[in-house]
Backbone as JSON, one array per atom type, in Angstrom:
{
  "sequence": "MLCRELMRTPVVSCHLDDAASQTAALMRTRKLGFVPVCDDGGRVVGTVTDRDLAIRVLAECSLASTARLNANTPLRWVMTPGPITCGPDDDLELAEDLMRRDHKSRIICVDEERRPVGVISLSDIAQGEQADRVGELLRAITEREVRG",
  "N": [[0.84, -1.18, 0.0], [0.5, 2.24, -0.76], [1.61, 5.33, 0.7], [-0.02, 7.51, 0.0], [-2.51, 6.37, -0.23], [-3.44, 6.11, 2.31], [-2.93, 8.42, 3.74], [-4.06, 11.39, 5.43], [-5.84, 14.14, 4.21], [-7.03, 17.49, 3.63], [-3.92, 19.01, 4.71], [-3.58, 20.65, 7.73], [-1.67, 23.3, 8.63], [0.82, 25.32, 10.33], [2.62, 28.45, 10.7], [6.04, 29.35, 11.24], [6.16, 31.78, 12.68], [3.69, 32.02, 13.87], [1.69, 32.56, 16.75], [1.8, 30.76, 19.86], [-0.66, 30.61, 21.23], [-2.48, 31.15, 19.18], [-2.13, 28.91, 17.59], [-2.93, 26.92, 19.37], [-5.65, 27.56, 19.58], [-6.45, 27.05, 16.93], [-5.96, 24.3, 16.84], [-7.81, 23.41, 18.71], [-10.23, 24.2, 17.5], [-10.16, 22.74, 15.09], [-9.95, 20.22, 16.05], [-7.44, 18.87, 16.47], [-4.35, 17.29, 17.35], [-1.84, 17.61, 16.55], [0.3, 19.44, 14.46], [1.93, 20.34, 11.48], [4.71, 22.56, 11.13], [5.53, 25.27, 9.13], [7.91, 26.99, 6.98], [8.53, 30.22, 5.38], [8.39, 29.48, 2.71], [6.57, 27.46, 2.69], [7.55, 25.01, 3.35], [7.95, 22.13, 5.37], [9.29, 22.42, 8.55], [9.2, 21.69, 11.13], [7.28, 20.36, 13.91], [4.35, 20.71, 15.94], [2.71, 19.8, 18.88], [-0.28, 19.26, 20.85], [0.58, 18.56, 23.34], [3.18, 19.63, 23.37], [2.54, 22.36, 23.49], [1.24, 22.46, 25.97], [3.25, 21.56, 27.78], [5.63, 23.0, 27.13], [4.84, 25.67, 26.97], [2.41, 26.44, 28.46], [2.93, 25.26, 31.02], [5.33, 26.53, 31.56], [4.49, 29.2, 31.72], [3.04, 29.1, 34.06], [4.93, 28.87, 36.01], [6.4, 31.18, 36.84], [6.55, 34.79, 36.89], [8.73, 35.43, 35.46], [8.92, 33.82, 33.31], [10.16, 32.49, 30.25], [8.7, 31.81, 28.01], [5.49, 32.43, 26.61], [1.95, 32.89, 25.9], [2.09, 34.32, 23.53], [4.37, 33.53, 22.32], [6.32, 32.71, 19.49], [5.92, 29.89, 17.29], [8.37, 28.88, 16.44], [9.97, 28.71, 18.68], [8.79, 26.82, 20.18], [8.16, 24.52, 18.78], [8.99, 21.14, 17.69], [11.88, 20.58, 16.05], [13.05, 19.25, 12.83], [11.21, 17.36, 11.41], [9.7, 14.13, 10.91], [9.46, 12.67, 7.83], [7.95, 11.44, 4.78], [7.31, 10.42, 1.39], [4.32, 10.78, -0.62], [4.14, 8.74, -2.5], [5.67, 6.78, -1.47], [6.11, 3.49, -0.1], [3.9, 2.24, 2.37], [5.13, 0.74, 4.29], [7.69, 1.85, 4.53], [7.06, 4.3, 5.78], [6.08, 3.28, 8.2], [8.43, 2.08, 9.16], [10.03, 4.36, 9.57], [8.54, 5.68, 11.53], [8.71, 3.81, 13.57], [11.52, 3.73, 13.98], [12.04, 6.37, 14.85], [10.36, 6.64, 16.96], [7.76, 7.83, 16.73], [4.36, 8.73, 16.51], [3.1, 9.82, 14.39], [3.48, 10.79, 10.96], [4.61, 12.99, 8.42], [3.59, 13.41, 5.13], [5.29, 14.61, 2.39], [5.76, 16.75, -0.5], [7.99, 17.1, -3.36], [9.15, 19.53, -2.78], [9.19, 19.66, -0.08], [6.8, 20.43, 1.04], [3.87, 20.02, 2.99], [1.64, 17.39, 2.23], [0.04, 15.45, 3.22], [-0.89, 13.57, 6.17], [-0.05, 10.84, 8.19], [-1.18, 8.86, 10.76], [-0.7, 6.76, 13.66], [-3.17, 5.72, 14.32], [-4.46, 5.82, 11.85], [-3.04, 3.88, 10.48], [-3.71, 1.7, 12.03], [-6.34, 1.31, 11.28], [-6.07, 0.3, 8.73], [-4.37, -1.89, 8.67], [-3.23, -5.22, 9.64], [-3.95, -6.55, 12.87], [-1.77, -7.66, 14.37], [0.5, -6.55, 13.16], [0.08, -3.83, 13.69], [0.13, -3.85, 16.46], [2.82, -4.55, 16.91], [4.09, -2.31, 15.8], [3.1, -0.28, 17.47], [4.24, -1.1, 19.92], [6.98, -0.69, 19.3], [7.05, 2.09, 18.79], [6.31, 3.16, 21.27], [8.29, 2.3, 22.92], [10.35, 3.95, 23.96], [9.02, 5.34, 25.96], [8.42, 3.39, 27.82], [10.94, 2.57, 28.66], [11.9, 4.95, 29.71]],
  "CA": [[0.0, 0.0, 0.0], [1.25, 3.49, -0.81], [1.24, 6.32, 1.72], [-1.11, 8.35, -0.5], [-3.77, 5.66, -0.06], [-3.84, 6.15, 3.71], [-2.7, 9.74, 4.35], [-5.2, 12.29, 5.58], [-5.71, 15.44, 3.57], [-5.88, 18.38, 3.47], [-3.08, 19.19, 5.89], [-3.66, 21.93, 8.44], [-0.32, 23.61, 9.11], [1.04, 26.65, 10.91], [3.84, 29.12, 10.29], [7.05, 29.55, 12.29], [5.92, 32.98, 13.48], [2.38, 31.99, 14.51], [1.75, 32.52, 18.21], [1.38, 29.51, 20.49], [-2.09, 30.67, 21.53], [-3.18, 31.06, 17.9], [-2.05, 27.51, 17.19], [-3.78, 26.16, 20.29], [-7.03, 27.81, 19.18], [-6.65, 26.31, 15.69], [-6.01, 22.88, 17.18], [-9.09, 23.18, 19.38], [-11.3, 24.34, 16.51], [-10.07, 21.67, 14.09], [-9.84, 18.94, 16.77], [-6.14, 18.31, 16.1], [-3.35, 17.22, 18.39], [-0.54, 17.63, 15.86], [0.28, 20.34, 13.32], [3.23, 20.66, 10.9], [5.09, 23.97, 11.15], [6.17, 25.54, 7.85], [8.63, 28.25, 6.79], [7.91, 31.15, 4.42], [8.19, 28.78, 1.44], [5.6, 26.4, 2.86], [8.26, 23.76, 3.62], [7.86, 21.66, 6.76], [10.54, 22.55, 9.29], [8.99, 21.19, 12.48], [5.92, 19.97, 14.28], [3.94, 21.1, 17.27], [1.59, 19.0, 19.38], [-0.98, 19.85, 21.99], [1.45, 18.32, 24.49], [4.24, 20.65, 23.31], [1.98, 23.63, 23.97], [0.98, 22.35, 27.4], [4.48, 21.39, 28.55], [6.63, 24.02, 26.85], [4.33, 27.03, 27.11], [1.49, 26.6, 29.58], [3.63, 24.96, 32.27], [6.32, 27.6, 31.74], [3.76, 30.4, 32.15], [2.55, 28.93, 35.42], [6.04, 28.81, 36.95], [6.74, 32.48, 37.43], [6.39, 35.92, 35.98], [9.96, 35.53, 34.68], [8.9, 32.76, 32.29], [10.67, 32.89, 28.93], [7.7, 31.55, 27.0], [4.12, 32.79, 26.98], [0.96, 32.61, 24.86], [2.46, 35.0, 22.28], [5.64, 32.98, 21.82], [6.23, 32.12, 18.14], [6.11, 28.44, 17.25], [9.77, 28.53, 16.23], [10.57, 28.45, 19.99], [8.0, 25.79, 20.85], [8.07, 23.33, 17.94], [10.04, 20.14, 17.62], [12.45, 20.68, 14.7], [13.44, 18.0, 12.18], [10.07, 16.46, 11.32], [9.84, 12.85, 10.23], [8.67, 12.78, 6.61], [8.06, 10.49, 3.68], [6.59, 10.9, 0.22], [3.02, 10.14, -0.82], [4.29, 7.56, -3.32], [6.45, 5.78, -0.74], [5.36, 2.37, 0.44], [3.51, 2.44, 3.76], [6.12, 0.07, 5.13], [8.74, 2.83, 4.81], [6.52, 5.21, 6.79], [6.06, 2.55, 9.47], [9.82, 1.93, 9.62], [10.48, 5.66, 10.08], [7.82, 5.91, 12.78], [9.31, 2.87, 14.53], [12.89, 4.17, 14.26], [12.07, 7.64, 15.56], [9.37, 6.59, 18.05], [6.75, 8.86, 16.44], [3.05, 8.16, 16.18], [2.61, 10.5, 13.19], [4.49, 11.12, 9.96], [4.1, 13.94, 7.44], [3.91, 13.14, 3.73], [5.67, 15.87, 1.76], [6.08, 16.71, -1.92], [9.41, 17.28, -3.67], [9.59, 20.81, -2.19], [9.0, 19.46, 1.37], [5.53, 21.0, 1.48], [3.02, 18.93, 3.47], [0.5, 17.0, 1.39], [-0.77, 14.49, 3.96], [-0.39, 13.11, 7.47], [-0.43, 9.48, 8.56], [-1.03, 8.63, 12.2], [-0.77, 5.36, 14.07], [-4.57, 5.29, 14.25], [-4.76, 5.58, 10.44], [-2.44, 2.59, 10.16], [-4.5, 0.68, 12.73], [-7.57, 1.07, 10.51], [-5.79, -0.34, 7.45], [-3.4, -2.98, 8.78], [-3.56, -6.35, 10.49], [-3.77, -6.24, 14.29], [-0.44, -8.02, 14.86], [1.45, -5.53, 12.66], [-0.18, -2.59, 14.41], [0.63, -4.06, 17.82], [4.29, -4.49, 16.87], [4.45, -0.92, 15.55], [2.8, 0.44, 18.7], [5.3, -1.44, 20.89], [8.22, -0.04, 18.9], [6.92, 3.54, 18.95], [6.21, 3.52, 22.68], [9.42, 1.71, 23.65], [11.08, 5.02, 24.68], [8.25, 5.71, 27.14], [8.52, 2.3, 28.78], [12.3, 2.6, 29.19], [12.17, 6.23, 30.33]],
  "C": [[0.89, 1.24, 0.0], [0.73, 4.45, 0.26], [0.04, 7.16, 1.28], [-2.48, 7.69, -0.31], [-4.3, 5.76, 1.38], [-3.74, 7.55, 4.33], [-3.98, 10.57, 4.39], [-4.87, 13.64, 4.94], [-7.01, 16.21, 3.78], [-5.14, 18.53, 4.79], [-3.3, 20.59, 6.45], [-2.26, 22.18, 8.99], [-0.28, 25.01, 9.66], [2.37, 27.19, 10.42], [4.76, 29.3, 11.5], [6.75, 30.73, 13.22], [4.51, 33.04, 14.09], [2.55, 31.89, 16.02], [1.24, 31.18, 18.73], [-0.12, 29.5, 20.74], [-2.95, 30.56, 20.27], [-3.23, 29.61, 17.43], [-2.94, 26.65, 18.08], [-5.25, 26.33, 19.92], [-7.38, 27.05, 17.89], [-6.81, 24.82, 15.97], [-7.34, 22.54, 17.85], [-10.22, 23.19, 18.35], [-11.33, 23.16, 15.55], [-9.96, 20.28, 14.71], [-8.58, 18.17, 16.36], [-5.23, 18.27, 17.31], [-1.94, 17.39, 17.85], [-0.66, 18.53, 14.64], [1.71, 20.51, 12.79], [3.46, 22.17, 10.96], [5.93, 24.23, 9.89], [6.89, 26.89, 7.84], [7.91, 29.12, 5.76], [7.63, 30.5, 3.06], [7.18, 27.65, 1.52], [6.22, 25.04, 3.12], [8.15, 23.4, 5.1], [9.23, 21.73, 7.41], [10.42, 22.03, 10.73], [7.56, 20.76, 12.68], [5.62, 20.54, 15.66], [2.72, 20.25, 17.65], [0.91, 19.74, 20.51], [-0.15, 19.65, 23.26], [2.6, 19.32, 24.52], [3.74, 21.97, 23.88], [1.74, 23.59, 25.47], [2.27, 22.34, 28.22], [5.45, 22.56, 28.36], [6.14, 25.45, 27.06], [3.48, 27.19, 28.36], [2.17, 26.34, 30.92], [4.67, 26.03, 32.59], [5.66, 28.87, 32.28], [3.34, 30.3, 33.6], [3.67, 28.95, 36.45], [6.33, 30.14, 37.64], [6.54, 33.58, 36.41], [7.65, 36.13, 35.13], [10.04, 34.47, 33.59], [9.37, 33.3, 30.95], [9.61, 32.76, 27.85], [6.32, 31.96, 27.52], [3.21, 32.53, 25.78], [1.3, 33.25, 23.52], [3.76, 34.49, 21.68], [5.45, 32.37, 20.43], [6.53, 30.62, 18.19], [7.56, 28.04, 17.06], [10.48, 28.19, 17.55], [9.88, 27.31, 20.73], [8.05, 24.47, 20.1], [9.22, 22.36, 18.16], [10.6, 20.21, 16.2], [12.75, 19.3, 14.13], [12.31, 17.0, 12.08], [10.4, 15.18, 10.57], [8.9, 12.89, 9.02], [8.9, 11.61, 5.68], [7.31, 11.09, 2.51], [5.27, 10.18, 0.04], [3.11, 8.86, -1.66], [5.21, 6.51, -2.69], [5.54, 4.67, -0.27], [5.07, 2.63, 1.91], [4.51, 1.8, 4.71], [7.29, 1.0, 5.47], [8.28, 3.8, 5.89], [6.5, 4.53, 8.17], [7.46, 2.39, 10.03], [10.35, 3.24, 10.21], [9.81, 5.98, 11.42], [8.42, 5.04, 13.9], [10.69, 3.37, 14.95], [12.93, 5.41, 15.15], [11.05, 7.74, 16.69], [8.34, 7.71, 17.91], [5.45, 8.19, 16.05], [2.41, 8.84, 14.97], [3.78, 10.78, 12.26], [3.84, 12.03, 8.91], [4.54, 13.49, 6.05], [4.15, 14.49, 3.06], [5.91, 15.66, 0.27], [7.58, 16.95, -2.11], [9.99, 18.56, -3.07], [9.52, 20.79, -0.66], [7.77, 20.2, 1.91], [4.61, 19.85, 1.9], [1.83, 18.67, 2.54], [-0.41, 16.0, 2.08], [-0.12, 14.15, 5.29], [-0.91, 11.7, 7.68], [-0.17, 9.31, 10.04], [-1.1, 7.13, 12.47], [-2.21, 4.87, 13.99], [-5.01, 5.06, 12.8], [-4.24, 4.2, 10.03], [-3.24, 1.47, 10.81], [-5.78, 0.34, 11.97], [-7.3, 0.25, 9.24], [-4.87, -1.54, 7.51], [-3.93, -4.11, 9.66], [-3.18, -6.03, 11.94], [-2.36, -6.57, 14.79], [0.62, -7.03, 14.4], [1.31, -4.23, 13.42], [0.35, -2.71, 15.84], [2.14, -3.97, 17.89], [4.75, -3.04, 16.68], [4.21, -0.08, 16.81], [3.86, 0.16, 19.77], [6.6, -0.72, 20.57], [8.17, 1.46, 19.12], [6.96, 3.94, 20.42], [7.36, 2.99, 23.53], [10.17, 2.74, 24.49], [10.35, 5.4, 25.97], [8.36, 4.65, 28.24], [9.89, 2.31, 29.45], [12.54, 3.8, 30.08], [11.85, 6.31, 31.77]]
}
């Protein structure tokens, strides 16, 4: 199966300079927990999750008035750089291998310019794969949490 057969479209993304609060509102409205972050050329340069916003911004704001990050902080300071990507014409097995290797439950499908064209999550794979394969992938992705 090719990634394009399983990836979700259209992709909702944010810009490096978008405020954390703006992104949180978008995520709430669109019921998303994960958003690719793009540069001025629309190329994916990072990702931000609802957990990133809670841990890196909200928790920081609650610590003290001297917090470095706040609701207006640009995503460039909150995001996780170096997103895990594949192409829409790649085999789904490659996407699974990358997710397993990097312990990620989501992968962004990008075009030749690294612009996002789709997202594949572990739950998408669970809907289209055999239970034993999904179980193995889930174990591999969550291995870092069990060890940690």
